[in-house]
XYZ file of C-alpha atoms in Angstrom:
373
model
C -3.577 20.278 -6.233
C -1.670 18.266 -8.822
C 1.703 16.495 -8.454
C 3.675 19.199 -10.270
C 2.280 21.906 -7.976
C 3.503 19.899 -4.995
C 6.840 19.177 -6.687
C 7.459 22.922 -6.852
C 7.386 23.015 -3.043
C 10.075 20.322 -2.704
C 13.440 22.085 -2.382
C 15.371 18.845 -2.978
C 13.937 18.676 -6.504
C 14.979 22.168 -7.553
C 18.000 20.726 -9.341
C 18.727 17.270 -10.667
C 16.489 14.310 -11.411
C 15.590 12.261 -8.354
C 14.765 8.564 -8.797
C 15.327 7.127 -5.324
C 11.877 7.425 -3.741
C 11.979 3.743 -2.837
C 14.784 4.558 -0.391
C 13.830 8.035 0.816
C 11.304 10.599 -0.346
C 12.208 14.289 -0.024
C 9.458 16.154 1.800
C 7.545 19.200 0.559
C 7.746 22.366 2.613
C 4.286 21.974 4.131
C 5.227 18.578 5.588
C 8.450 19.883 7.118
C 6.598 22.933 8.399
C 3.976 20.691 10.034
C 6.732 18.755 11.805
C 8.467 21.978 12.843
C 5.199 23.503 14.033
C 4.458 20.414 16.108
C 7.873 20.567 17.731
C 7.652 24.298 18.417
C 4.159 24.002 19.874
C 5.248 21.075 22.014
C 8.289 22.892 23.369
C 7.128 26.522 23.451
C 3.395 26.466 24.157
C 2.316 23.120 25.618
C 4.358 23.288 28.867
C 2.232 26.095 30.294
C -0.997 25.159 28.544
C -2.313 21.618 28.172
C 1.071 20.085 29.039
C 3.669 18.352 26.914
C 2.347 14.818 27.389
C -1.277 15.620 26.478
C -0.028 17.592 23.469
C 2.084 14.654 22.326
C -0.791 12.231 22.797
C -3.054 14.472 20.705
C -0.454 14.375 17.924
C -0.176 10.596 18.210
C -3.951 10.264 17.935
C -4.047 12.521 14.878
C -1.361 10.447 13.186
C -3.130 7.159 13.955
C -6.356 8.534 12.506
C -4.598 9.600 9.295
C -2.749 6.285 8.931
C -5.911 4.280 9.597
C -7.739 6.203 6.900
C -4.910 5.598 4.434
C -4.834 1.846 5.085
C -8.540 1.159 5.544
C -8.052 0.230 9.203
C -9.370 1.390 12.578
C -7.174 3.772 14.630
C -7.025 1.176 17.425
C -5.303 -1.184 14.971
C -2.424 1.255 14.369
C 0.793 1.517 16.376
C 3.346 4.258 15.765
C 6.931 3.135 15.211
C 10.150 4.634 13.902
C 10.508 2.560 10.735
C 9.626 -0.636 8.915
C 12.588 -2.368 10.531
C 11.333 -1.246 13.925
C 7.876 -2.632 13.211
C 9.166 -6.026 12.065
C 11.309 -6.301 15.171
C 8.346 -5.469 17.412
C 6.404 -8.343 15.881
C 9.390 -10.700 16.052
C 9.878 -9.845 19.711
C 6.258 -10.452 20.692
C 5.894 -14.106 19.771
C 6.962 -16.909 22.108
C 9.473 -18.668 19.858
C 11.102 -22.035 20.295
C 12.986 -24.516 18.144
C 9.730 -26.033 16.929
C 8.666 -22.842 15.155
C 9.174 -21.988 11.496
C 9.396 -18.613 9.778
C 8.875 -18.553 6.028
C 10.120 -15.617 3.971
C 10.938 -15.034 0.321
C 14.342 -14.353 -1.177
C 12.999 -10.904 -2.136
C 12.924 -9.426 1.361
C 14.871 -6.366 2.391
C 17.415 -6.808 5.198
C 14.667 -5.552 7.527
C 12.740 -8.722 6.699
C 15.772 -10.995 6.929
C 17.905 -10.080 9.949
C 15.251 -10.477 12.699
C 14.627 -14.054 11.545
C 18.336 -14.839 11.262
C 18.722 -13.764 14.861
C 15.832 -16.007 15.940
C 17.452 -18.827 14.012
C 20.761 -18.242 15.773
C 19.467 -17.541 19.277
C 16.212 -19.520 19.551
C 16.674 -22.344 17.071
C 13.777 -21.195 14.899
C 13.698 -22.809 11.463
C 13.816 -20.136 8.737
C 12.774 -21.252 5.270
C 13.397 -19.108 2.213
C 11.085 -19.376 -0.778
C 12.983 -18.920 -4.024
C 11.486 -16.676 -6.670
C 11.983 -15.994 -10.374
C 12.295 -12.371 -11.564
C 10.318 -11.136 -8.600
C 7.552 -13.734 -8.846
C 6.442 -16.084 -6.072
C 4.725 -19.358 -6.930
C 1.671 -20.028 -4.775
C 2.328 -23.769 -4.860
C 5.594 -23.053 -3.011
C 3.630 -21.080 -0.429
C 1.218 -23.970 0.015
C 4.053 -26.461 0.437
C 5.754 -24.286 3.049
C 2.570 -23.443 4.931
C 2.044 -26.792 6.626
C 4.642 -26.208 9.346
C 4.830 -22.401 9.252
C 4.369 -20.258 12.329
C 4.763 -16.962 10.463
C 5.044 -15.830 6.852
C 6.991 -12.651 6.127
C 6.378 -11.213 2.650
C 6.562 -7.878 0.865
C 3.547 -6.430 -0.899
C 5.764 -4.695 -3.480
C 9.234 -6.117 -3.943
C 12.065 -3.644 -3.558
C 14.200 -5.682 -5.962
C 11.894 -5.849 -9.001
C 8.858 -3.700 -8.238
C 6.548 -6.699 -8.586
C 3.291 -7.056 -6.671
C 3.067 -10.229 -4.630
C -0.363 -11.878 -4.240
C -0.774 -10.933 -0.579
C -4.419 -11.889 -0.110
C -3.821 -15.314 -1.678
C -0.764 -15.880 0.527
C -2.791 -14.886 3.592
C -5.576 -17.327 2.684
C -3.104 -20.189 2.315
C -1.283 -19.312 5.539
C -4.474 -18.893 7.537
C -5.814 -22.256 6.399
C -2.567 -23.760 7.717
C -2.803 -21.861 11.025
C 0.094 -19.467 10.363
C 0.321 -15.717 10.937
C 1.296 -13.299 8.144
C 3.483 -10.200 8.393
C 3.524 -7.900 5.354
C 6.336 -5.457 4.656
C 4.324 -2.821 2.801
C 6.784 0.066 2.880
C 6.981 0.347 -0.923
C 3.210 0.692 -1.341
C 1.642 3.535 0.709
C 2.017 6.798 -1.151
C 2.276 5.292 -4.622
C -0.732 2.973 -4.712
C -3.926 2.349 -2.713
C -3.602 -0.027 0.242
C -6.515 -1.854 1.846
C -5.387 -3.991 4.767
C -8.871 -5.460 5.131
C -8.639 -6.801 1.595
C -5.218 -8.299 2.317
C -6.380 -9.890 5.566
C -2.856 -10.021 7.011
C -2.234 -10.101 10.750
C 0.500 -7.444 10.683
C 1.383 -4.783 8.126
C 4.480 -2.660 8.670
C 5.566 0.437 6.755
C 7.010 3.929 7.112
C 6.367 7.410 5.824
C 9.840 8.416 4.698
C 9.661 6.843 1.230
C 6.673 7.286 -1.100
C 4.675 9.178 1.534
C 7.343 11.928 1.520
C 7.345 12.180 5.314
C 10.244 12.734 7.718
C 12.503 9.954 8.934
C 11.102 8.408 12.107
C 7.486 8.252 10.887
C 6.981 4.494 10.926
C 3.729 2.671 11.591
C 2.258 -0.795 11.865
C -1.175 -2.338 11.545
C -2.148 -5.107 13.966
C -5.352 -6.880 12.998
C -8.062 -6.564 15.610
C -8.010 -9.551 17.959
C -4.664 -11.020 16.892
C -2.783 -9.674 19.927
C -5.333 -11.214 22.292
C -5.816 -14.475 20.427
C -2.076 -15.161 20.209
C -1.168 -13.667 23.600
C 1.432 -11.368 22.065
C 3.882 -10.006 24.638
C 6.138 -7.306 23.179
C 9.811 -7.362 24.071
C 9.592 -3.831 25.516
C 7.012 -2.404 27.892
C 6.214 1.160 28.897
C 3.429 3.459 29.939
C 2.012 3.629 26.408
C 1.751 -0.146 26.058
C -0.455 -0.858 29.078
C -3.980 0.004 30.148
C -2.939 1.554 33.478
C 0.786 2.252 33.948
C 0.323 2.695 37.692
C -1.466 -0.589 38.306
C 0.428 -3.185 40.328
C -0.929 -5.946 38.126
C -0.379 -4.310 34.740
C -2.459 -5.225 31.714
C -1.297 -4.788 28.121
C -3.353 -2.573 25.836
C -5.803 -4.808 23.999
C -4.595 -4.272 20.439
C -1.918 -2.418 18.522
C -1.370 -0.069 21.446
C 0.690 -2.685 23.290
C 3.398 -2.251 20.650
C 3.986 1.381 21.584
C 6.346 1.921 24.489
C 7.135 5.375 25.858
C 7.991 8.985 25.151
C 8.787 9.838 21.537
C 8.822 13.040 19.525
C 5.439 13.867 17.987
C 7.141 15.818 15.178
C 7.811 13.016 12.636
C 4.271 11.690 12.902
C 2.824 15.192 12.701
C 4.726 15.449 9.432
C 3.314 12.078 8.370
C -0.262 13.165 9.090
C 0.289 16.262 6.959
C 1.842 14.258 4.131
C -1.108 11.875 4.085
C -3.506 14.825 3.907
C -1.426 16.333 1.122
C -1.284 13.197 -1.014
C -4.987 12.580 -0.474
C -5.652 16.083 -1.813
C -4.000 14.968 -5.041
C -5.604 11.521 -4.822
C -3.753 8.228 -4.449
C -5.389 6.880 -7.608
C -4.246 9.964 -9.532
C -0.730 9.516 -8.152
C -0.632 5.881 -9.212
C -1.919 6.736 -12.693
C 0.810 9.321 -13.178
C 3.460 6.885 -11.913
C 2.190 4.353 -14.455
C 2.483 6.824 -17.334
C 5.994 7.838 -16.331
C 7.245 4.284 -15.784
C 5.756 3.260 -19.140
C 7.791 6.055 -20.729
C 10.927 4.819 -18.993
C 10.351 1.170 -19.916
C 9.574 2.068 -23.516
C 13.115 3.403 -23.737
C 14.705 0.228 -22.363
C 15.446 -2.934 -24.306
C 13.977 -6.163 -22.991
C 17.342 -7.600 -21.983
C 18.048 -4.560 -19.791
C 14.656 -4.347 -18.073
C 14.521 -6.672 -15.069
C 11.143 -5.410 -13.832
C 7.895 -6.413 -15.553
C 7.207 -4.647 -18.846
C 3.595 -4.064 -17.761
C 3.017 -1.615 -14.921
C 3.007 -2.886 -11.355
C 4.783 -0.099 -9.460
C 7.172 2.821 -9.818
C 10.188 0.622 -9.041
C 12.129 -0.084 -12.238
C 15.206 -2.319 -12.130
C 17.723 -2.023 -14.947
C 20.617 -4.318 -15.837
C 23.916 -2.454 -16.303
C 27.512 -3.631 -16.588
C 28.771 -1.994 -13.386
C 25.944 -0.858 -11.052
C 28.117 1.018 -8.559
C 30.008 2.875 -11.289
C 26.740 3.643 -13.065
C 25.233 5.129 -9.916
C 28.294 7.348 -9.517
C 28.271 8.388 -13.174
C 24.593 9.286 -13.052
C 25.107 11.161 -9.793
C 27.800 13.261 -11.472
C 25.183 14.098 -14.107
C 22.661 15.140 -11.434
C 20.573 11.961 -11.624
C 19.934 9.975 -8.431
C 19.331 6.211 -8.606
C 20.602 3.372 -6.440
C 22.326 0.028 -6.890
C 20.879 -3.269 -5.642
C 22.671 -6.224 -4.061
C 20.463 -8.760 -5.847
C 19.907 -8.622 -8.697
C 23.208 -6.913 -9.465
C 21.580 -3.909 -11.101
C 20.405 -0.346 -10.584
C 16.916 0.702 -9.547
C 15.087 3.841 -10.574
C 12.111 4.711 -8.363
C 9.611 6.836 -10.281
C 7.121 8.933 -8.332
C 4.319 11.206 -9.496
C 6.608 14.141 -8.736
C 8.983 13.189 -11.498
C 8.494 14.654 -14.971
C 8.769 13.401 -18.525
C 11.921 15.481 -18.794
C 13.370 13.576 -15.837
C 12.625 10.292 -17.582
C 14.172 11.401 -20.857
C 17.238 12.662 -19.038
C 17.693 9.275 -17.334
C 17.232 7.370 -20.589
C 19.764 9.543 -22.363
C 22.297 9.076 -19.567
C 21.799 5.303 -19.623
C 22.225 5.152 -23.395
C 25.502 7.037 -23.129
C 26.936 4.650 -20.532
């Protein structure tokens, strides 16, 4: 299968030019059908066969296996969540915070990587330090300076503001030498570029399937490095039968790894869709997807003057940020022309997210619309 063959099975792309994959990725029919089939089987067949709970647990296991394969992890290191925001909050709620702790984040984080720490700052007195960046770049000397008193670093692997790649493995090395944990918001990476959590070395990696992985909403996931839950005595804010070894034991014991971050009953359908989307994209090949994204983003950038392009000229991701006079008005004008992009709060610009399922004609259409603005 190639990307254009899969594009032809995406009803949302039958008209218009879609450049908002970094916010939400329309699913192909086979992914939606997998989610629908899971739900139908769970509701129509499982009750009088294996049972609804065993059926759901089989679907959970299948999803964990697929996610682990995508990330280079072990299934036991994967917890299923609803979203990236959900995953970050599960980590934030599991540490025993006090006013002597420090969270370090960059000024490039999405609200999902900002609000949980603001709440800890307000309610627990945690010191939150924000590393300033320049055009989506983070200086490692700033990381080193902040690491001495850090409890946790929160960084993005691909910035949603500029599409830049942050040096995750280097940040992890610095943080680990200082005794800090590292949480990576990786939601902009899986589905558009290879991800190897072992290479990164981070303690937690959170993401979701509803962007570049073209999965349904609700298909979030998180990686918890083997041993980190035990070594740091992580106690999640919520507890349920999925987070413990034996839910009927009087003296309950948390699951040893990522499993403690799962709680209770949830629909298997979104994660069944995620497992199918991972299989689908792996049929195309993640490297092939990234190569096509590179060619298409190069075409887009070639049509933009340097003073308008806020993302790097050289390829780093499919996220391309463009300076325009009035971002909100530009988004509306492009929408009227059948072109979907989004505005950003900072920088004050628009962002076009280019996936392998876009075409050269899509790119040329966007460039023409921007030149006429």
